[in-house]
Coordinates of C-alpha atoms in Angstrom, one line a residue:
M1 CA -28.8 75.0 31.2
V2 CA -27.8 72.0 29.3
Y3 CA -31.2 70.2 29.3
A4 CA -31.9 73.3 27.4
Y5 CA -29.6 73.0 24.7
S6 CA -29.8 69.1 25.1
M7 CA -33.8 70.0 24.0
G8 CA -32.8 73.2 21.2
A9 CA -30.6 70.6 19.1
T10 CA -33.0 68.1 19.2
L11 CA -36.1 70.3 17.7
A12 CA -33.7 71.6 15.6
A13 CA -32.9 68.0 14.8
Y14 CA -36.7 67.5 13.7
L15 CA -36.9 70.7 12.0
L16 CA -34.2 69.2 9.3
G17 CA -35.7 66.9 8.9
S18 CA -38.9 67.5 8.4
L19 CA -37.5 69.0 4.6
S20 CA -38.7 66.2 2.8
F21 CA -36.8 66.7 -0.3
A22 CA -38.1 64.3 -2.1
V23 CA -41.0 66.6 -2.5
I24 CA -38.4 69.6 -2.8
V25 CA -35.7 68.4 -4.6
S26 CA -38.8 67.4 -7.9
K27 CA -40.3 70.6 -7.9
V28 CA -37.3 72.3 -8.1
M29 CA -36.7 70.4 -10.6
G30 CA -40.0 71.0 -12.8
L31 CA -41.8 67.3 -11.8
H32 CA -44.7 66.0 -10.8
D33 CA -45.2 66.0 -6.8
P34 CA -43.9 62.1 -6.2
R35 CA -46.8 62.1 -3.4
S36 CA -48.6 61.5 -7.0
Y37 CA -47.8 58.7 -8.3
G38 CA -46.0 54.9 -8.0
S39 CA -45.7 54.4 -4.3
K40 CA -47.1 57.3 -3.1
N41 CA -44.0 57.7 -1.1
P42 CA -42.0 61.0 -0.2
G43 CA -38.6 58.8 -0.9
A44 CA -35.7 58.7 -3.7
T45 CA -37.3 55.1 -4.6
N46 CA -41.1 56.8 -6.0
V47 CA -38.8 59.8 -7.2
L48 CA -37.1 57.7 -8.9
R49 CA -39.9 55.8 -10.8
S50 CA -40.1 59.6 -12.4
G51 CA -37.1 58.6 -14.5
N52 CA -35.5 60.8 -13.6
K53 CA -32.0 59.3 -11.7
V54 CA -30.7 62.9 -10.6
A55 CA -33.6 63.7 -8.7
A56 CA -33.1 60.4 -6.9
V57 CA -29.6 59.9 -6.2
A58 CA -29.9 64.4 -4.5
T59 CA -33.7 63.2 -3.1
L60 CA -31.3 59.9 -1.4
L61 CA -28.1 61.8 -0.4
L62 CA -30.7 65.2 1.1
D63 CA -32.8 63.1 2.9
G64 CA -29.1 60.9 5.0
L65 CA -27.4 64.2 5.2
K66 CA -30.3 65.7 7.7
G67 CA -29.8 62.8 9.4
W68 CA -26.1 62.5 8.8
L69 CA -25.5 66.6 10.3
P70 CA -27.1 67.0 13.8
V71 CA -25.7 63.4 14.4
M72 CA -22.5 64.8 14.0
L73 CA -23.0 68.5 15.3
V74 CA -23.5 67.0 18.4
R75 CA -20.5 65.3 18.3
W76 CA -18.4 67.8 17.1
L77 CA -20.0 70.9 19.7
G78 CA -21.8 69.4 22.1
R79 CA -19.2 68.4 24.2
D80 CA -18.7 72.4 24.5
Y81 CA -22.2 72.5 25.9
G82 CA -22.0 69.4 28.1
L83 CA -24.1 67.2 25.6
G84 CA -23.2 63.6 25.0
D85 CA -24.5 59.7 23.9
G86 CA -28.3 61.5 25.1
T87 CA -28.7 63.9 22.7
V88 CA -26.5 62.2 19.9
A89 CA -29.4 59.4 20.5
A90 CA -32.1 62.4 21.0
V91 CA -31.5 64.5 17.6
G92 CA -30.9 61.3 15.7
F93 CA -34.2 60.0 16.8
A94 CA -36.1 64.1 15.6
A95 CA -34.9 63.6 13.0
F96 CA -36.1 60.1 11.6
I97 CA -39.3 61.5 13.0
G98 CA -39.3 64.3 11.4
H99 CA -38.7 62.3 8.4
L100 CA -41.5 59.8 8.8
Y101 CA -43.6 63.0 10.7
P102 CA -42.7 66.4 9.0
V103 CA -44.5 69.8 10.2
F104 CA -43.8 72.0 7.0
F105 CA -45.6 69.1 4.7
H106 CA -48.9 68.2 6.7
F107 CA -47.2 65.3 9.0
K108 CA -47.4 63.2 5.6
G109 CA -43.7 62.1 5.0
G110 CA -41.3 59.0 4.0
K111 CA -40.0 56.0 5.2
G112 CA -36.8 56.8 6.7
V113 CA -34.0 54.4 5.5
A114 CA -31.9 57.3 3.8
T115 CA -32.5 59.0 7.0
A116 CA -31.9 56.5 9.4
A117 CA -28.8 55.2 7.4
G118 CA -27.5 58.7 7.8
V119 CA -28.4 59.1 11.3
L120 CA -26.4 54.8 12.0
L121 CA -23.4 56.4 10.0
G122 CA -23.1 59.7 12.4
I123 CA -23.1 57.2 15.0
S124 CA -20.1 55.6 13.8
W125 CA -19.3 54.8 10.0
V126 CA -18.4 51.1 10.4
L127 CA -22.2 50.6 11.8
G128 CA -23.3 52.5 9.0
L129 CA -21.2 51.0 6.5
A130 CA -22.4 47.6 7.6
T131 CA -25.8 48.6 7.0
L132 CA -25.6 49.7 4.1
L133 CA -24.0 47.2 3.1
T134 CA -26.7 44.6 4.5
W135 CA -28.9 46.8 2.4
V136 CA -26.9 46.3 -0.8
I137 CA -26.1 42.5 -0.5
V138 CA -29.9 41.8 0.3
A139 CA -30.7 43.9 -2.8
Y140 CA -28.4 43.1 -4.7
F141 CA -29.8 39.4 -4.3
S142 CA -33.6 39.7 -4.5
R143 CA -34.2 42.9 -6.1
Y144 CA -36.7 44.2 -3.3
S145 CA -35.7 47.5 -1.8
S146 CA -38.2 46.9 0.8
L147 CA -36.8 43.3 1.7
A148 CA -33.8 45.0 1.7
S149 CA -34.2 48.0 4.2
L150 CA -36.2 45.5 6.4
V151 CA -33.6 43.4 6.6
A152 CA -30.8 46.5 7.4
A153 CA -33.5 47.8 9.6
V154 CA -33.8 44.2 11.6
F155 CA -29.7 44.0 11.6
A156 CA -28.9 47.2 12.4
P157 CA -29.3 47.8 16.3
L158 CA -27.8 44.0 16.3
Y159 CA -24.6 44.5 15.0
Y160 CA -24.6 47.8 17.4
L161 CA -24.6 45.4 20.1
F162 CA -22.5 43.0 18.7
G163 CA -19.8 45.4 18.3
D164 CA -19.3 46.3 22.6
R165 CA -16.4 46.7 23.5
A166 CA -14.9 46.1 19.7
A167 CA -15.6 48.9 18.1
W168 CA -16.9 50.7 21.0
Y169 CA -19.2 51.3 24.1
V170 CA -22.8 50.3 23.5
D171 CA -24.5 53.4 25.3
K172 CA -28.4 52.7 26.4
G173 CA -29.7 55.9 25.0
I174 CA -28.4 55.3 21.4
L175 CA -29.7 52.1 22.3
V176 CA -33.2 52.0 22.6
A177 CA -33.1 54.5 19.3
M178 CA -32.1 52.5 17.2
F179 CA -34.4 49.9 18.3
A180 CA -37.3 52.3 18.4
I181 CA -36.0 53.3 14.6
S182 CA -36.3 50.0 13.6
A183 CA -40.0 49.8 15.1
L184 CA -40.9 52.0 13.4
L185 CA -39.1 51.4 9.9
V186 CA -41.1 47.6 10.0
Y187 CA -44.2 49.6 10.8
R188 CA -43.5 51.8 8.1
H189 CA -43.5 49.2 5.5
R190 CA -45.9 46.7 6.5
E191 CA -47.8 47.9 3.8
N192 CA -44.6 46.3 1.1
I193 CA -44.8 43.3 4.3
S194 CA -48.2 42.5 2.4
K195 CA -47.1 42.9 -0.9
L196 CA -44.0 40.8 -0.7
L197 CA -46.4 37.6 1.1
K198 CA -48.4 38.1 -2.2
G199 CA -45.5 38.6 -4.4
T200 CA -47.2 41.1 -6.1
E201 CA -44.3 44.3 -4.7
S202 CA -42.6 45.5 -7.8
K203 CA -38.1 45.2 -8.4
L204 CA -35.8 47.7 -8.6
G205 CA -34.8 48.1 -12.2
S206 CA -38.4 47.4 -13.5
S207 CA -41.3 49.9 -15.2
G208 CA -43.4 52.1 -12.7
K209 CA -45.1 54.9 -13.9
T210 CA -43.6 57.9 -15.5
A211 CA -44.0 61.3 -14.4
R212 CA -42.7 64.5 -15.2

């Protein structure tokens, strides 16, 4: 029965992750589909290129929420159903995979940065905050969102390891999920890596194509 509960929670997390809020928010607010302009990535950074900051912030928060909520629900309610850190790892990874490959949007999703941040905040607010601060620091000095995301992705599992027995006890399932999420984040940013190496990557605040 515990196995069934865990599988059900994981499936629900994937379905929640499959809600592409960049597309949903843009449609609700009367904006063009973010998959039709800029980087064509359904994420907050590309929605910002529409010129609508409210839509971008809403996308960012909702994408983060769908990573955070499944993890927290298992932490809050899972113990009564025999669910532990193994299920926490599974639902966090499932929500992230849902964002990357959403069943409701032909399996064409975003890069997963905000959703991954939500998962980390659910695992530990200290871990999430450390990773977010890493992103902010790198983004502030480099002005590259993609570079900040890559650095944060690499450091997140390392922070988890370094915090063992000090801030938390490392769970192998969560650690494996975090390394998998980090590897997929790097993979999804492969075009950005190429542009960074060529010096053609766009910086934060640079003007882009407006879409309304």
